[in-house]
Amino acid sequence: MKIWISSFVMICFLFLFVCRYQKDPAKQDSAFKVPGAGIPVFNPHFDPSITSVGKIPLPAGYNRLQVNDQSYAAWLRKILLRRQNIVCMYNKRPIANQFGHYAVLDISTGQRDLQQCADAIMRLKAEYLFSISAYEQINFIASDKTVFNFKEFAKGQRYALRGRSMTTFQSHIDNSCYTHPCLMQFLECVFRYCSTYTLQLQTTTKNDFSSILPGDMLVKGGSPGHAMIVLDVAKNTANSKIIYMLGQGFMPAQNIHIVKNPGNLSLGPWYEVNDTKKIITPGYIFEKSQLRKW
């Protein structure tokens, strides 16, 4: 009986201690500081106060690669993040697994099951080129090598599938439709007829994985295939180690999101460039040889 009472008292004491610890901000903060240093350590979990890709924290000793302010890499870092960190499908329903991502990009998905993995990469590239008015450079190819060009689309050119080949035709008089809604109409056509296979055709292999840069891609063409984009890269000034961040769309069409590193959850969304040949992500395994660039 005495042993049971002692155990009960001990449990009550522990319960009160835990409650007090949870309510005390000072004690809570101490769990995220280096002992004796008072310096916050890297937090691998998403904080809703993080507003953009370029604001995502880095592990100690790392600095983002320097890039040109007008470059694609710089544009990727400016993409806003959604405070409500939930990945939803095109029909606004949350996906079943909410544990594989770190953050959600504030980029629309559309109302149809179209913007999947390769489409997400083409969407980001097109948005960047559109933002700098490089309309003639917004080009994507279909499997039969037909080139979808936004500048021509803006002038009224349209595309249709006839058998196994694409055909082009003029739909209306040129009205120079260089607006964002017009871009989205163009991309809807691209999403229908382009894929991981065509993305692989349009890009080139990077043989040196350590030369990885923001805007590069991991692409496995095929059906099924998959593709992910490198959103950011950082380097350790002391030991020259490199880390990178991956984003993806998925099927069914869903919010573009930054994935966690399942091989090292303490790094959150950052992956290390190391000697391993495979890159294990929450939903797919890539080979290093599948790194590509535009």
mmCIF file of C-alpha atoms in Angstrom:
data_model
loop_
_atom_site.group_PDB
_atom_site.id
_atom_site.type_symbol
_atom_site.label_atom_id
_atom_site.label_comp_id
_atom_site.label_asym_id
_atom_site.label_seq_id
_atom_site.Cartn_x
_atom_site.Cartn_y
_atom_site.Cartn_z
ATOM 1 C CA MET A 1 0.000 0.000 0.000
ATOM 2 C CA LYS A 2 2.824 2.373 0.900
ATOM 3 C CA ILE A 3 4.588 1.584 -2.352
ATOM 4 C CA TRP A 4 1.407 2.378 -4.320
ATOM 5 C CA ILE A 5 0.975 5.712 -2.476
ATOM 6 C CA SER A 6 4.619 6.653 -3.086
ATOM 7 C CA SER A 7 4.281 5.872 -6.761
ATOM 8 C CA PHE A 8 1.097 7.936 -6.984
ATOM 9 C CA VAL A 9 2.783 10.915 -5.301
ATOM 10 C CA MET A 10 5.754 10.646 -7.645
ATOM 11 C CA ILE A 11 3.488 10.607 -10.714
ATOM 12 C CA CYS A 12 1.625 13.676 -9.454
ATOM 13 C CA PHE A 13 4.913 15.486 -8.858
ATOM 14 C CA LEU A 14 6.148 14.723 -12.352
ATOM 15 C CA PHE A 15 2.836 15.863 -13.836
ATOM 16 C CA LEU A 16 3.003 19.200 -12.018
ATOM 17 C CA PHE A 17 6.635 19.673 -13.042
ATOM 18 C CA VAL A 18 5.869 19.082 -16.721
ATOM 19 C CA CYS A 19 2.898 21.463 -16.623
ATOM 20 C CA ARG A 20 4.996 24.169 -15.012
ATOM 21 C CA TYR A 21 7.770 23.671 -17.588
ATOM 22 C CA GLN A 22 5.331 23.959 -20.465
ATOM 23 C CA LYS A 23 3.876 27.204 -19.117
ATOM 24 C CA ASP A 24 7.227 28.830 -18.488
ATOM 25 C CA PRO A 25 8.518 30.492 -21.716
ATOM 26 C CA ALA A 26 12.032 30.752 -20.323
ATOM 27 C CA LYS A 27 12.215 27.004 -19.753
ATOM 28 C CA GLN A 28 10.706 26.315 -23.159
ATOM 29 C CA ASP A 29 13.241 28.509 -24.942
ATOM 30 C CA SER A 30 16.130 26.838 -23.163
ATOM 31 C CA ALA A 31 15.311 23.615 -25.011
ATOM 32 C CA PHE A 32 16.313 25.307 -28.280
ATOM 33 C CA LYS A 33 19.561 26.936 -27.164
ATOM 34 C CA VAL A 34 23.124 25.761 -27.125
ATOM 35 C CA PRO A 35 23.976 25.008 -23.467
ATOM 36 C CA GLY A 36 25.866 27.905 -21.986
ATOM 37 C CA ALA A 37 25.886 29.906 -25.201
ATOM 38 C CA GLY A 38 22.374 31.317 -25.316
ATOM 39 C CA ILE A 39 22.372 31.032 -29.117
ATOM 40 C CA PRO A 40 19.311 29.451 -30.772
ATOM 41 C CA VAL A 41 20.147 26.267 -32.657
ATOM 42 C CA PHE A 42 18.758 25.337 -36.074
ATOM 43 C CA ASN A 43 15.054 24.497 -35.878
ATOM 44 C CA PRO A 44 14.121 21.798 -38.453
ATOM 45 C CA HIS A 45 10.401 22.538 -38.120
ATOM 46 C CA PHE A 46 8.491 25.137 -40.116
ATOM 47 C CA ASP A 47 7.743 28.397 -38.348
ATOM 48 C CA PRO A 48 4.707 30.307 -39.722
ATOM 49 C CA SER A 49 6.661 33.544 -39.343
ATOM 50 C CA ILE A 50 8.939 32.435 -42.214
ATOM 51 C CA THR A 51 7.605 34.376 -45.189
ATOM 52 C CA SER A 52 9.601 33.165 -48.199
ATOM 53 C CA VAL A 53 11.949 30.478 -49.488
ATOM 54 C CA GLY A 54 14.938 32.733 -48.968
ATOM 55 C CA LYS A 55 14.030 33.253 -45.307
ATOM 56 C CA ILE A 56 14.143 29.552 -44.416
ATOM 57 C CA PRO A 57 16.841 29.136 -41.727
ATOM 58 C CA LEU A 58 20.203 27.516 -42.424
ATOM 59 C CA PRO A 59 22.180 25.152 -40.197
ATOM 60 C CA ALA A 60 25.093 26.799 -38.390
ATOM 61 C CA GLY A 61 28.072 27.653 -40.584
ATOM 62 C CA TYR A 62 26.168 27.741 -43.881
ATOM 63 C CA ASN A 63 25.520 30.683 -46.192
ATOM 64 C CA ARG A 64 23.349 30.807 -49.295
ATOM 65 C CA LEU A 65 25.199 30.897 -52.589
ATOM 66 C CA GLN A 66 25.566 34.391 -53.999
ATOM 67 C CA VAL A 67 23.412 34.879 -57.085
ATOM 68 C CA ASN A 68 22.552 37.738 -59.417
ATOM 69 C CA ASP A 69 19.596 39.771 -58.141
ATOM 70 C CA GLN A 70 17.781 39.366 -61.477
ATOM 71 C CA SER A 71 18.465 35.640 -61.830
ATOM 72 C CA TYR A 72 16.072 32.705 -61.663
ATOM 73 C CA ALA A 73 17.777 31.613 -58.427
ATOM 74 C CA ALA A 74 17.083 34.982 -56.800
ATOM 75 C CA TRP A 75 13.455 34.848 -57.991
ATOM 76 C CA LEU A 76 12.975 31.386 -56.474
ATOM 77 C CA ARG A 77 14.124 32.699 -53.099
ATOM 78 C CA LYS A 78 11.455 35.391 -53.220
ATOM 79 C CA ILE A 79 8.560 32.927 -53.556
ATOM 80 C CA LEU A 80 6.196 33.413 -50.643
ATOM 81 C CA LEU A 81 5.204 30.608 -48.279
ATOM 82 C CA ARG A 82 1.728 29.920 -46.939
ATOM 83 C CA ARG A 83 1.287 30.361 -43.207
ATOM 84 C CA GLN A 84 -1.262 27.553 -43.190
ATOM 85 C CA ASN A 85 1.186 24.722 -43.781
ATOM 86 C CA ILE A 86 -1.229 22.229 -45.342
ATOM 87 C CA VAL A 87 -0.807 20.623 -48.768
ATOM 88 C CA CYS A 88 -4.118 20.546 -50.634
ATOM 89 C CA MET A 89 -5.120 19.016 -53.939
ATOM 90 C CA TYR A 90 -6.610 20.919 -56.865
ATOM 91 C CA ASN A 91 -10.085 20.263 -55.398
ATOM 92 C CA LYS A 92 -9.065 22.025 -52.138
ATOM 93 C CA ARG A 93 -9.017 18.776 -50.176
ATOM 94 C CA PRO A 94 -5.943 18.144 -47.985
ATOM 95 C CA ILE A 95 -3.752 15.237 -49.044
ATOM 96 C CA ALA A 96 -3.706 12.272 -46.645
ATOM 97 C CA ASN A 97 -0.008 12.495 -45.739
ATOM 98 C CA GLN A 98 0.897 15.861 -44.206
ATOM 99 C CA PHE A 99 4.189 14.651 -42.711
ATOM 100 C CA GLY A 100 6.536 14.671 -45.706
ATOM 101 C CA HIS A 101 6.672 18.399 -46.376
ATOM 102 C CA TYR A 102 8.354 21.317 -44.654
ATOM 103 C CA ALA A 103 6.470 24.252 -46.189
ATOM 104 C CA VAL A 104 3.948 25.123 -48.911
ATOM 105 C CA LEU A 105 4.663 27.622 -51.687
ATOM 106 C CA ASP A 106 2.070 30.344 -52.169
ATOM 107 C CA ILE A 107 1.495 29.354 -55.808
ATOM 108 C CA SER A 108 -1.928 28.468 -57.216
ATOM 109 C CA THR A 109 -2.660 24.886 -58.251
ATOM 110 C CA GLY A 110 -5.631 25.387 -60.560
ATOM 111 C CA GLN A 111 -9.009 23.685 -60.469
ATOM 112 C CA ARG A 112 -8.086 20.681 -62.608
ATOM 113 C CA ASP A 113 -5.828 17.687 -62.079
ATOM 114 C CA LEU A 114 -3.108 19.075 -64.344
ATOM 115 C CA GLN A 115 -0.291 20.783 -62.424
ATOM 116 C CA GLN A 116 1.640 17.761 -61.193
ATOM 117 C CA CYS A 117 5.390 17.203 -60.788
ATOM 118 C CA ALA A 118 6.987 18.240 -64.103
ATOM 119 C CA ASP A 119 4.229 20.819 -64.542
ATOM 120 C CA ALA A 120 5.188 22.515 -61.275
ATOM 121 C CA ILE A 121 8.749 22.949 -62.546
ATOM 122 C CA MET A 122 7.557 24.360 -65.866
ATOM 123 C CA ARG A 123 5.147 26.647 -64.019
ATOM 124 C CA LEU A 124 7.905 28.183 -61.902
ATOM 125 C CA LYS A 125 10.202 28.687 -64.886
ATOM 126 C CA ALA A 126 7.392 30.287 -66.887
ATOM 127 C CA GLU A 127 6.415 32.581 -63.994
ATOM 128 C CA TYR A 128 9.989 33.816 -63.691
ATOM 129 C CA LEU A 129 10.324 34.518 -67.422
ATOM 130 C CA PHE A 130 6.926 36.214 -67.404
ATOM 131 C CA SER A 131 8.020 38.416 -64.479
ATOM 132 C CA ILE A 132 10.925 39.787 -66.536
ATOM 133 C CA SER A 133 8.816 40.033 -69.736
ATOM 134 C CA ALA A 134 10.936 37.406 -71.528
ATOM 135 C CA TYR A 135 7.834 36.099 -73.315
ATOM 136 C CA GLU A 136 9.709 34.648 -76.298
ATOM 137 C CA GLN A 137 11.731 32.419 -73.929
ATOM 138 C CA ILE A 138 8.663 30.724 -72.457
ATOM 139 C CA ASN A 139 8.978 27.575 -74.540
ATOM 140 C CA PHE A 140 8.112 23.963 -73.769
ATOM 141 C CA ILE A 141 8.150 20.964 -76.057
ATOM 142 C CA ALA A 142 5.680 18.136 -76.558
ATOM 143 C CA SER A 143 6.726 14.512 -77.071
ATOM 144 C CA ASP A 144 6.589 14.973 -80.865
ATOM 145 C CA LYS A 145 8.935 17.986 -80.537
ATOM 146 C CA THR A 146 6.201 20.567 -81.165
ATOM 147 C CA VAL A 147 7.256 23.798 -79.450
ATOM 148 C CA PHE A 148 4.688 25.564 -77.291
ATOM 149 C CA ASN A 149 5.654 29.226 -77.328
ATOM 150 C CA PHE A 150 3.900 31.775 -75.134
ATOM 151 C CA LYS A 151 4.607 34.727 -77.413
ATOM 152 C CA GLU A 152 2.948 32.925 -80.323
ATOM 153 C CA PHE A 153 0.101 31.825 -78.051
ATOM 154 C CA ALA A 154 -0.437 35.454 -77.047
ATOM 155 C CA LYS A 155 -0.832 36.260 -80.738
ATOM 156 C CA GLY A 156 -3.544 33.646 -81.148
ATOM 157 C CA GLN A 157 -1.694 30.447 -81.996
ATOM 158 C CA ARG A 158 -3.297 27.334 -80.492
ATOM 159 C CA TYR A 159 -2.430 23.648 -80.292
ATOM 160 C CA ALA A 160 -4.469 20.489 -80.755
ATOM 161 C CA LEU A 161 -3.732 16.777 -80.726
ATOM 162 C CA ARG A 162 -4.483 15.020 -84.015
ATOM 163 C CA GLY A 163 -3.846 11.326 -83.607
ATOM 164 C CA ARG A 164 -0.391 11.145 -82.035
ATOM 165 C CA SER A 165 0.864 14.481 -83.300
ATOM 166 C CA MET A 166 0.273 18.075 -82.314
ATOM 167 C CA THR A 167 -1.025 20.600 -84.828
ATOM 168 C CA THR A 168 -1.041 24.381 -84.592
ATOM 169 C CA PHE A 169 -3.674 26.776 -85.839
ATOM 170 C CA GLN A 170 -4.571 30.455 -85.571
ATOM 171 C CA SER A 171 -7.586 30.944 -83.331
ATOM 172 C CA HIS A 172 -8.209 34.693 -83.540
ATOM 173 C CA ILE A 173 -6.704 38.018 -84.524
ATOM 174 C CA ASP A 174 -3.529 38.990 -82.687
ATOM 175 C CA ASN A 175 -4.445 40.964 -79.575
ATOM 176 C CA SER A 176 -1.064 40.607 -77.831
ATOM 177 C CA CYS A 177 -2.489 38.900 -74.757
ATOM 178 C CA TYR A 178 0.517 39.322 -72.468
ATOM 179 C CA THR A 179 -1.451 39.019 -69.224
ATOM 180 C CA HIS A 180 -1.152 36.542 -66.386
ATOM 181 C CA PRO A 181 -4.570 34.938 -67.109
ATOM 182 C CA CYS A 182 -3.341 34.427 -70.678
ATOM 183 C CA LEU A 183 -0.162 32.809 -69.327
ATOM 184 C CA MET A 184 -2.241 30.416 -67.242
ATOM 185 C CA GLN A 185 -4.314 29.450 -70.299
ATOM 186 C CA PHE A 186 -1.078 28.725 -72.128
ATOM 187 C CA LEU A 187 0.279 26.654 -69.233
ATOM 188 C CA GLU A 188 -2.916 24.618 -69.032
ATOM 189 C CA CYS A 189 -2.203 23.523 -72.589
ATOM 190 C CA VAL A 190 1.419 22.784 -71.665
ATOM 191 C CA PHE A 191 0.369 20.715 -68.653
ATOM 192 C CA ARG A 192 -1.891 18.602 -70.851
ATOM 193 C CA TYR A 193 0.768 17.675 -73.392
ATOM 194 C CA CYS A 194 4.103 17.898 -71.570
ATOM 195 C CA SER A 195 5.480 15.518 -68.943
ATOM 196 C CA THR A 196 8.580 14.283 -67.125
ATOM 197 C CA TYR A 197 9.586 12.709 -70.434
ATOM 198 C CA THR A 198 9.429 15.990 -72.359
ATOM 199 C CA LEU A 199 11.068 17.874 -69.478
ATOM 200 C CA GLN A 200 13.959 15.425 -69.686
ATOM 201 C CA LEU A 201 14.181 16.010 -73.446
ATOM 202 C CA GLN A 202 14.285 19.785 -72.972
ATOM 203 C CA THR A 203 16.974 19.835 -70.288
ATOM 204 C CA THR A 204 20.601 18.687 -70.070
ATOM 205 C CA THR A 205 22.453 16.477 -67.616
ATOM 206 C CA LYS A 206 24.774 17.923 -64.957
ATOM 207 C CA ASN A 207 27.570 15.421 -64.421
ATOM 208 C CA ASP A 208 29.051 17.094 -61.348
ATOM 209 C CA PHE A 209 26.478 16.921 -58.564
ATOM 210 C CA SER A 210 28.528 19.274 -56.384
ATOM 211 C CA SER A 211 27.841 22.017 -58.963
ATOM 212 C CA ILE A 212 24.133 21.913 -58.025
ATOM 213 C CA LEU A 213 22.421 25.317 -58.252
ATOM 214 C CA PRO A 214 18.983 26.784 -57.503
ATOM 215 C CA GLY A 215 16.756 26.121 -60.507
ATOM 216 C CA ASP A 216 18.334 22.759 -61.331
ATOM 217 C CA MET A 217 16.077 19.692 -61.386
ATOM 218 C CA LEU A 218 16.019 16.015 -60.542
ATOM 219 C CA VAL A 219 14.177 14.340 -63.420
ATOM 220 C CA LYS A 220 13.264 10.731 -64.081
ATOM 221 C CA GLY A 221 11.344 10.713 -67.336
ATOM 222 C CA GLY A 222 8.738 8.056 -67.907
ATOM 223 C CA SER A 223 5.403 6.753 -66.792
ATOM 224 C CA PRO A 224 5.533 6.755 -63.902
ATOM 225 C CA GLY A 225 8.366 9.223 -63.586
ATOM 226 C CA HIS A 226 8.978 12.115 -61.248
ATOM 227 C CA ALA A 227 10.653 15.512 -61.146
ATOM 228 C CA MET A 228 11.681 17.874 -58.360
ATOM 229 C CA ILE A 229 13.206 21.351 -58.408
ATOM 230 C CA VAL A 230 16.212 22.615 -56.475
ATOM 231 C CA LEU A 231 14.847 25.718 -54.753
ATOM 232 C CA ASP A 232 17.977 26.833 -52.910
ATOM 233 C CA VAL A 233 21.601 25.912 -52.216
ATOM 234 C CA ALA A 234 23.985 26.859 -49.397
ATOM 235 C CA LYS A 235 27.632 26.217 -48.590
ATOM 236 C CA ASN A 236 29.561 25.839 -45.350
ATOM 237 C CA THR A 237 32.342 28.415 -45.232
ATOM 238 C CA ALA A 238 34.501 26.260 -42.929
ATOM 239 C CA ASN A 239 34.447 22.864 -44.641
ATOM 240 C CA SER A 240 32.923 23.672 -48.080
ATOM 241 C CA LYS A 241 30.072 21.205 -47.580
ATOM 242 C CA ILE A 242 26.990 21.909 -49.702
ATOM 243 C CA ILE A 243 23.314 21.563 -48.829
ATOM 244 C CA TYR A 244 20.268 22.031 -51.043
ATOM 245 C CA MET A 245 16.485 22.253 -50.801
ATOM 246 C CA LEU A 246 13.958 20.385 -52.937
ATOM 247 C CA GLY A 247 10.415 21.301 -53.946
ATOM 248 C CA GLN A 248 7.806 19.351 -55.841
ATOM 249 C CA GLY A 249 4.333 19.083 -57.250
ATOM 250 C CA PHE A 250 2.752 15.658 -57.136
ATOM 251 C CA MET A 251 -0.195 13.637 -58.354
ATOM 252 C CA PRO A 252 -3.046 14.196 -58.076
ATOM 253 C CA ALA A 253 -2.299 17.875 -58.744
ATOM 254 C CA GLN A 254 -1.524 19.596 -55.452
ATOM 255 C CA ASN A 255 0.216 22.588 -53.887
ATOM 256 C CA ILE A 256 3.887 22.900 -54.730
ATOM 257 C CA HIS A 257 5.705 22.153 -51.500
ATOM 258 C CA ILE A 258 9.182 21.899 -50.002
ATOM 259 C CA VAL A 259 9.957 18.375 -48.829
ATOM 260 C CA LYS A 260 11.689 17.274 -45.659
ATOM 261 C CA ASN A 261 14.890 15.248 -45.641
ATOM 262 C CA PRO A 262 13.721 11.794 -44.426
ATOM 263 C CA GLY A 263 17.323 10.612 -44.130
ATOM 264 C CA ASN A 264 18.183 13.330 -41.616
ATOM 265 C CA LEU A 265 15.134 14.971 -40.060
ATOM 266 C CA SER A 266 17.384 17.223 -37.973
ATOM 267 C CA LEU A 267 18.152 19.139 -41.199
ATOM 268 C CA GLY A 268 14.498 19.851 -41.916
ATOM 269 C CA PRO A 269 14.269 20.710 -45.647
ATOM 270 C CA TRP A 270 18.015 20.610 -46.342
ATOM 271 C CA TYR A 271 19.817 17.748 -48.094
ATOM 272 C CA GLU A 272 23.572 17.241 -47.996
ATOM 273 C CA VAL A 273 25.779 16.716 -51.030
ATOM 274 C CA ASN A 274 27.688 13.565 -50.046
ATOM 275 C CA ASP A 275 29.084 10.329 -51.480
ATOM 276 C CA THR A 276 25.779 8.461 -51.674
ATOM 277 C CA LYS A 277 24.526 7.702 -55.183
ATOM 278 C CA LYS A 278 20.839 7.909 -54.341
ATOM 279 C CA ILE A 279 18.734 10.815 -53.134
ATOM 280 C CA ILE A 280 15.926 9.610 -50.918
ATOM 281 C CA THR A 281 12.968 11.971 -50.701
ATOM 282 C CA PRO A 282 9.639 11.394 -48.908
ATOM 283 C CA GLY A 283 7.929 10.120 -52.064
ATOM 284 C CA TYR A 284 10.640 9.122 -54.530
ATOM 285 C CA ILE A 285 14.250 7.935 -54.864
ATOM 286 C CA PHE A 286 16.471 9.610 -57.458
ATOM 287 C CA GLU A 287 19.918 8.805 -58.780
ATOM 288 C CA LYS A 288 22.522 11.567 -58.688
ATOM 289 C CA SER A 289 22.901 11.117 -62.439
ATOM 290 C CA GLN A 290 19.362 12.489 -62.830
ATOM 291 C CA LEU A 291 20.395 16.052 -61.927
ATOM 292 C CA ARG A 292 19.576 18.343 -64.861
ATOM 293 C CA LYS A 293 19.553 22.023 -65.820
ATOM 294 C CA TRP A 294 17.658 24.210 -68.318
#
